[in-house]
Structure formats: structure tokens, C-alpha cells
């Protein structure tokens, strides 16, 4: 609940998040188009707009490790509807997985080295907020074993 209150306190954060979301998904769409063009596939732009979200959802199926299997099946199925051979569709999905894997490895290296920064102060909410009487405060001990206010429900 504390995380949601940040958006109420600073609504510009929603616009920033929306901006970065649109930019990120536009980049993903551009990568898909680039893979298709590099493979010589003749897939309309509108079809990429449909295929990627469906294959991404297929990749979220929990029994698959990192989405491997259901995501590839979805690429093969939906790209074959567009007239792409099943082998080309599978290669397309492997190329996409390779790009995702390489970018994840780069992020993993930074994470393991500890070169990540805490969130900027602009995302923090003020400590002194008034709470209604029916709200319950959560507390956790600090270094001196004193109780400090963390958030409210």
C-alpha cells in the first residue's frame, strides 16, 4: 500500500512510468521487426503488434522455466498463420530469446557486482503523513532496537 501512496503523492511519477513503458515496448517492437527483416520474413507491422503480446503472455506460464517452450510454441503457431514456415518461426523465437538472454546477463552482471543504485529520493514519500484512526501502522525495529514507522494500511 505504501508503494501506491507514492503515486498519489507525486502523480508525475505515473507519467514518467508511462513514458518509459511506451519507449520500452516500442523498442521491443522494433527488435521484432528487425529480426523479421533480417530473416527476410514478410510480416506486416500490425501482425507484430498482435504476436508479441500474445507470445509474452505465453512465456509467463508458470510451469515453464523462463518461458521456454510455451513462448516458442506461440511464435511458431502465430507466425505460421502469417505464412512463415515453422522452422523460420522457431528460429525467430530463438533469436528473440537470445536477445533477451544477453540483455539479462548484462543486467545480472551489474547486479552481482553490486553496481546498482537505490531509487532516487523523488520516489520517497514524506515520513510525516497524517493517518486516519482506522489505519494500522506497521513497525519494524531499527539498529537500536527502537520501533520506527514503516508504512500504513
PDB file of C-alpha atoms in Angstrom:
ATOM      1  CA  UNK A   1       0.000   0.000   0.000  1.00  0.00           C
ATOM      2  CA  UNK A   2       2.942   2.299   0.700  1.00  0.00           C
ATOM      3  CA  UNK A   3       4.030   1.942  -2.921  1.00  0.00           C
ATOM      4  CA  UNK A   4       0.634   3.073  -4.175  1.00  0.00           C
ATOM      5  CA  UNK A   5       0.689   6.140  -1.917  1.00  0.00           C
ATOM      6  CA  UNK A   6       3.801   7.329  -3.717  1.00  0.00           C
ATOM      7  CA  UNK A   7       1.748   7.704  -6.903  1.00  0.00           C
ATOM      8  CA  UNK A   8      -0.933   9.691  -5.087  1.00  0.00           C
ATOM      9  CA  UNK A   9       1.671  11.956  -3.519  1.00  0.00           C
ATOM     10  CA  UNK A  10       3.573  12.536  -6.779  1.00  0.00           C
ATOM     11  CA  UNK A  11       1.379  11.985  -9.873  1.00  0.00           C
ATOM     12  CA  UNK A  12       4.209  12.945 -12.255  1.00  0.00           C
ATOM     13  CA  UNK A  13       5.755   9.563 -11.496  1.00  0.00           C
ATOM     14  CA  UNK A  14       2.862   7.935 -13.379  1.00  0.00           C
ATOM     15  CA  UNK A  15       3.685   9.986 -16.468  1.00  0.00           C
ATOM     16  CA  UNK A  16       7.356   9.026 -16.217  1.00  0.00           C
ATOM     17  CA  UNK A  17       6.447   5.358 -15.855  1.00  0.00           C
ATOM     18  CA  UNK A  18       4.081   5.591 -18.830  1.00  0.00           C
ATOM     19  CA  UNK A  19       6.769   7.292 -20.924  1.00  0.00           C
ATOM     20  CA  UNK A  20       9.364   4.599 -20.146  1.00  0.00           C
ATOM     21  CA  UNK A  21       6.819   1.821 -20.706  1.00  0.00           C
ATOM     22  CA  UNK A  22       5.888   3.103 -24.171  1.00  0.00           C
ATOM     23  CA  UNK A  23       9.569   3.568 -25.038  1.00  0.00           C
ATOM     24  CA  UNK A  24      10.457   0.056 -23.820  1.00  0.00           C
ATOM     25  CA  UNK A  25       7.666  -1.667 -25.737  1.00  0.00           C
ATOM     26  CA  UNK A  26       8.401   0.369 -28.865  1.00  0.00           C
ATOM     27  CA  UNK A  27      11.978  -0.876 -28.644  1.00  0.00           C
ATOM     28  CA  UNK A  28      10.754  -4.462 -28.304  1.00  0.00           C
ATOM     29  CA  UNK A  29       8.540  -3.993 -31.340  1.00  0.00           C
ATOM     30  CA  UNK A  30      11.480  -2.541 -33.299  1.00  0.00           C
ATOM     31  CA  UNK A  31      13.628  -5.539 -32.331  1.00  0.00           C
ATOM     32  CA  UNK A  32      10.936  -7.937 -33.523  1.00  0.00           C
ATOM     33  CA  UNK A  33      10.660  -6.079 -36.824  1.00  0.00           C
ATOM     34  CA  UNK A  34      14.460  -6.112 -37.175  1.00  0.00           C
ATOM     35  CA  UNK A  35      14.615  -9.868 -36.574  1.00  0.00           C
ATOM     36  CA  UNK A  36      11.885 -10.411 -39.164  1.00  0.00           C
ATOM     37  CA  UNK A  37      13.573  -8.167 -41.748  1.00  0.00           C
ATOM     38  CA  UNK A  38      16.978  -9.790 -41.111  1.00  0.00           C
ATOM     39  CA  UNK A  39      15.435 -13.208 -41.722  1.00  0.00           C
ATOM     40  CA  UNK A  40      13.704 -11.970 -44.877  1.00  0.00           C
ATOM     41  CA  UNK A  41      10.227 -12.562 -43.462  1.00  0.00           C
ATOM     42  CA  UNK A  42       7.368 -10.623 -44.988  1.00  0.00           C
ATOM     43  CA  UNK A  43       5.242  -9.932 -41.902  1.00  0.00           C
ATOM     44  CA  UNK A  44       3.027  -6.834 -41.721  1.00  0.00           C
ATOM     45  CA  UNK A  45       3.698  -4.340 -38.910  1.00  0.00           C
ATOM     46  CA  UNK A  46       0.212  -4.798 -37.499  1.00  0.00           C
ATOM     47  CA  UNK A  47       0.864  -8.506 -37.056  1.00  0.00           C
ATOM     48  CA  UNK A  48       3.890  -7.798 -34.871  1.00  0.00           C
ATOM     49  CA  UNK A  49       1.615  -5.694 -32.664  1.00  0.00           C
ATOM     50  CA  UNK A  50      -0.541  -8.776 -32.101  1.00  0.00           C
ATOM     51  CA  UNK A  51       2.091 -11.524 -31.973  1.00  0.00           C
ATOM     52  CA  UNK A  52       4.443 -10.070 -29.369  1.00  0.00           C
ATOM     53  CA  UNK A  53       1.893  -9.505 -26.565  1.00  0.00           C
ATOM     54  CA  UNK A  54       0.403 -12.970 -27.045  1.00  0.00           C
ATOM     55  CA  UNK A  55       3.793 -14.683 -27.044  1.00  0.00           C
ATOM     56  CA  UNK A  56       4.875 -12.679 -23.999  1.00  0.00           C
ATOM     57  CA  UNK A  57       1.786 -13.862 -22.123  1.00  0.00           C
ATOM     58  CA  UNK A  58       2.528 -17.439 -23.204  1.00  0.00           C
ATOM     59  CA  UNK A  59       6.008 -17.006 -21.757  1.00  0.00           C
ATOM     60  CA  UNK A  60       4.519 -16.195 -18.349  1.00  0.00           C
ATOM     61  CA  UNK A  61       3.081 -19.692 -17.935  1.00  0.00           C
ATOM     62  CA  UNK A  62       4.467 -20.766 -14.562  1.00  0.00           C
ATOM     63  CA  UNK A  63       5.442 -24.367 -15.343  1.00  0.00           C
ATOM     64  CA  UNK A  64       7.950 -23.288 -17.997  1.00  0.00           C
ATOM     65  CA  UNK A  65      11.472 -22.293 -16.988  1.00  0.00           C
ATOM     66  CA  UNK A  66      11.995 -18.716 -18.206  1.00  0.00           C
ATOM     67  CA  UNK A  67       9.044 -19.165 -20.572  1.00  0.00           C
ATOM     68  CA  UNK A  68      10.975 -21.594 -22.761  1.00  0.00           C
ATOM     69  CA  UNK A  69       8.572 -23.853 -24.608  1.00  0.00           C
ATOM     70  CA  UNK A  70       5.222 -22.083 -24.487  1.00  0.00           C
ATOM     71  CA  UNK A  71       6.726 -18.878 -25.893  1.00  0.00           C
ATOM     72  CA  UNK A  72       8.390 -20.737 -28.772  1.00  0.00           C
ATOM     73  CA  UNK A  73       5.189 -22.655 -29.453  1.00  0.00           C
ATOM     74  CA  UNK A  74       3.283 -19.359 -29.599  1.00  0.00           C
ATOM     75  CA  UNK A  75       5.769 -17.864 -32.068  1.00  0.00           C
ATOM     76  CA  UNK A  76       5.605 -20.969 -34.268  1.00  0.00           C
ATOM     77  CA  UNK A  77       1.806 -21.063 -34.138  1.00  0.00           C
ATOM     78  CA  UNK A  78       1.104 -17.376 -34.751  1.00  0.00           C
ATOM     79  CA  UNK A  79       3.859 -16.742 -37.291  1.00  0.00           C
ATOM     80  CA  UNK A  80       2.788 -19.811 -39.268  1.00  0.00           C
ATOM     81  CA  UNK A  81      -0.667 -18.226 -39.548  1.00  0.00           C
ATOM     82  CA  UNK A  82       1.060 -15.257 -41.226  1.00  0.00           C
ATOM     83  CA  UNK A  83       2.623 -17.625 -43.767  1.00  0.00           C
ATOM     84  CA  UNK A  84       6.034 -18.082 -42.124  1.00  0.00           C
ATOM     85  CA  UNK A  85       7.408 -21.621 -42.191  1.00  0.00           C
ATOM     86  CA  UNK A  86       7.514 -23.384 -38.834  1.00  0.00           C
ATOM     87  CA  UNK A  87      11.295 -23.685 -38.939  1.00  0.00           C
ATOM     88  CA  UNK A  88      11.693 -19.948 -39.626  1.00  0.00           C
ATOM     89  CA  UNK A  89       9.232 -19.150 -36.850  1.00  0.00           C
ATOM     90  CA  UNK A  90      11.236 -21.294 -34.432  1.00  0.00           C
ATOM     91  CA  UNK A  91      14.473 -19.573 -35.480  1.00  0.00           C
ATOM     92  CA  UNK A  92      12.734 -16.218 -34.977  1.00  0.00           C
ATOM     93  CA  UNK A  93      11.800 -17.230 -31.429  1.00  0.00           C
ATOM     94  CA  UNK A  94      15.334 -18.475 -30.692  1.00  0.00           C
ATOM     95  CA  UNK A  95      16.783 -15.166 -31.934  1.00  0.00           C
ATOM     96  CA  UNK A  96      14.386 -13.277 -29.659  1.00  0.00           C
ATOM     97  CA  UNK A  97      15.270 -15.498 -26.700  1.00  0.00           C
ATOM     98  CA  UNK A  98      18.982 -14.914 -27.423  1.00  0.00           C
ATOM     99  CA  UNK A  99      18.481 -11.145 -27.282  1.00  0.00           C
ATOM    100  CA  UNK A 100      16.520 -11.412 -24.025  1.00  0.00           C
ATOM    101  CA  UNK A 101      19.148 -13.737 -22.552  1.00  0.00           C
ATOM    102  CA  UNK A 102      22.081 -11.473 -23.482  1.00  0.00           C
ATOM    103  CA  UNK A 103      20.415  -8.365 -22.081  1.00  0.00           C
ATOM    104  CA  UNK A 104      19.503 -10.245 -18.893  1.00  0.00           C
ATOM    105  CA  UNK A 105      23.085 -11.425 -18.476  1.00  0.00           C
ATOM    106  CA  UNK A 106      24.361  -7.861 -18.698  1.00  0.00           C
ATOM    107  CA  UNK A 107      21.891  -6.783 -16.009  1.00  0.00           C
ATOM    108  CA  UNK A 108      22.801  -9.822 -13.909  1.00  0.00           C
ATOM    109  CA  UNK A 109      26.492  -8.910 -14.018  1.00  0.00           C
ATOM    110  CA  UNK A 110      25.754  -5.407 -12.720  1.00  0.00           C
ATOM    111  CA  UNK A 111      23.509  -6.866 -10.038  1.00  0.00           C
ATOM    112  CA  UNK A 112      26.135  -9.349  -8.851  1.00  0.00           C
ATOM    113  CA  UNK A 113      28.867  -6.714  -8.792  1.00  0.00           C
ATOM    114  CA  UNK A 114      26.623  -4.517  -6.646  1.00  0.00           C
ATOM    115  CA  UNK A 115      26.759  -1.615  -9.061  1.00  0.00           C
ATOM    116  CA  UNK A 116      23.090  -0.804  -8.737  1.00  0.00           C
ATOM    117  CA  UNK A 117      21.834   2.326  -7.018  1.00  0.00           C
ATOM    118  CA  UNK A 118      18.924   2.780  -4.631  1.00  0.00           C
ATOM    119  CA  UNK A 119      15.853   4.545  -6.018  1.00  0.00           C
ATOM    120  CA  UNK A 120      16.108   8.329  -6.320  1.00  0.00           C
ATOM    121  CA  UNK A 121      14.792  10.485  -3.486  1.00  0.00           C
ATOM    122  CA  UNK A 122      11.969  11.763  -5.672  1.00  0.00           C
ATOM    123  CA  UNK A 123      10.261   8.390  -5.270  1.00  0.00           C
ATOM    124  CA  UNK A 124      10.226   8.598  -1.488  1.00  0.00           C
ATOM    125  CA  UNK A 125       7.141   9.850   0.317  1.00  0.00           C
ATOM    126  CA  UNK A 126       7.256  12.164   3.277  1.00  0.00           C
ATOM    127  CA  UNK A 127       7.632  10.457   6.651  1.00  0.00           C
ATOM    128  CA  UNK A 128       5.191  12.756   8.419  1.00  0.00           C
ATOM    129  CA  UNK A 129       1.832  11.944   6.899  1.00  0.00           C
ATOM    130  CA  UNK A 130      -1.406  12.046   8.787  1.00  0.00           C
ATOM    131  CA  UNK A 131      -3.168   8.708   9.081  1.00  0.00           C
ATOM    132  CA  UNK A 132      -6.810   8.080   9.773  1.00  0.00           C
ATOM    133  CA  UNK A 133      -7.773   6.466  13.063  1.00  0.00           C
ATOM    134  CA  UNK A 134      -8.758   3.149  11.460  1.00  0.00           C
ATOM    135  CA  UNK A 135      -5.374   2.666   9.773  1.00  0.00           C
ATOM    136  CA  UNK A 136      -2.935   0.221  11.348  1.00  0.00           C
ATOM    137  CA  UNK A 137       0.738   1.188  11.457  1.00  0.00           C
ATOM    138  CA  UNK A 138       3.392  -1.404  10.698  1.00  0.00           C
ATOM    139  CA  UNK A 139       6.615  -1.148  12.661  1.00  0.00           C
ATOM    140  CA  UNK A 140       9.985  -2.803  12.470  1.00  0.00           C
ATOM    141  CA  UNK A 141      13.000  -2.416  14.737  1.00  0.00           C
ATOM    142  CA  UNK A 142      15.862  -0.208  13.685  1.00  0.00           C
ATOM    143  CA  UNK A 143      19.533  -0.709  14.591  1.00  0.00           C
ATOM    144  CA  UNK A 144      18.955   0.498  18.182  1.00  0.00           C
ATOM    145  CA  UNK A 145      16.024  -1.917  18.645  1.00  0.00           C
ATOM    146  CA  UNK A 146      13.617   1.011  18.695  1.00  0.00           C
ATOM    147  CA  UNK A 147      10.321   0.985  16.845  1.00  0.00           C
ATOM    148  CA  UNK A 148      10.117   3.078  13.687  1.00  0.00           C
ATOM    149  CA  UNK A 149       7.164   3.771  11.418  1.00  0.00           C
ATOM    150  CA  UNK A 150       7.394   1.967   8.041  1.00  0.00           C
ATOM    151  CA  UNK A 151       4.007   2.289   6.381  1.00  0.00           C
ATOM    152  CA  UNK A 152       0.283   2.295   6.971  1.00  0.00           C
ATOM    153  CA  UNK A 153      -2.506   0.109   5.625  1.00  0.00           C
TER     154      UNK A 153
END
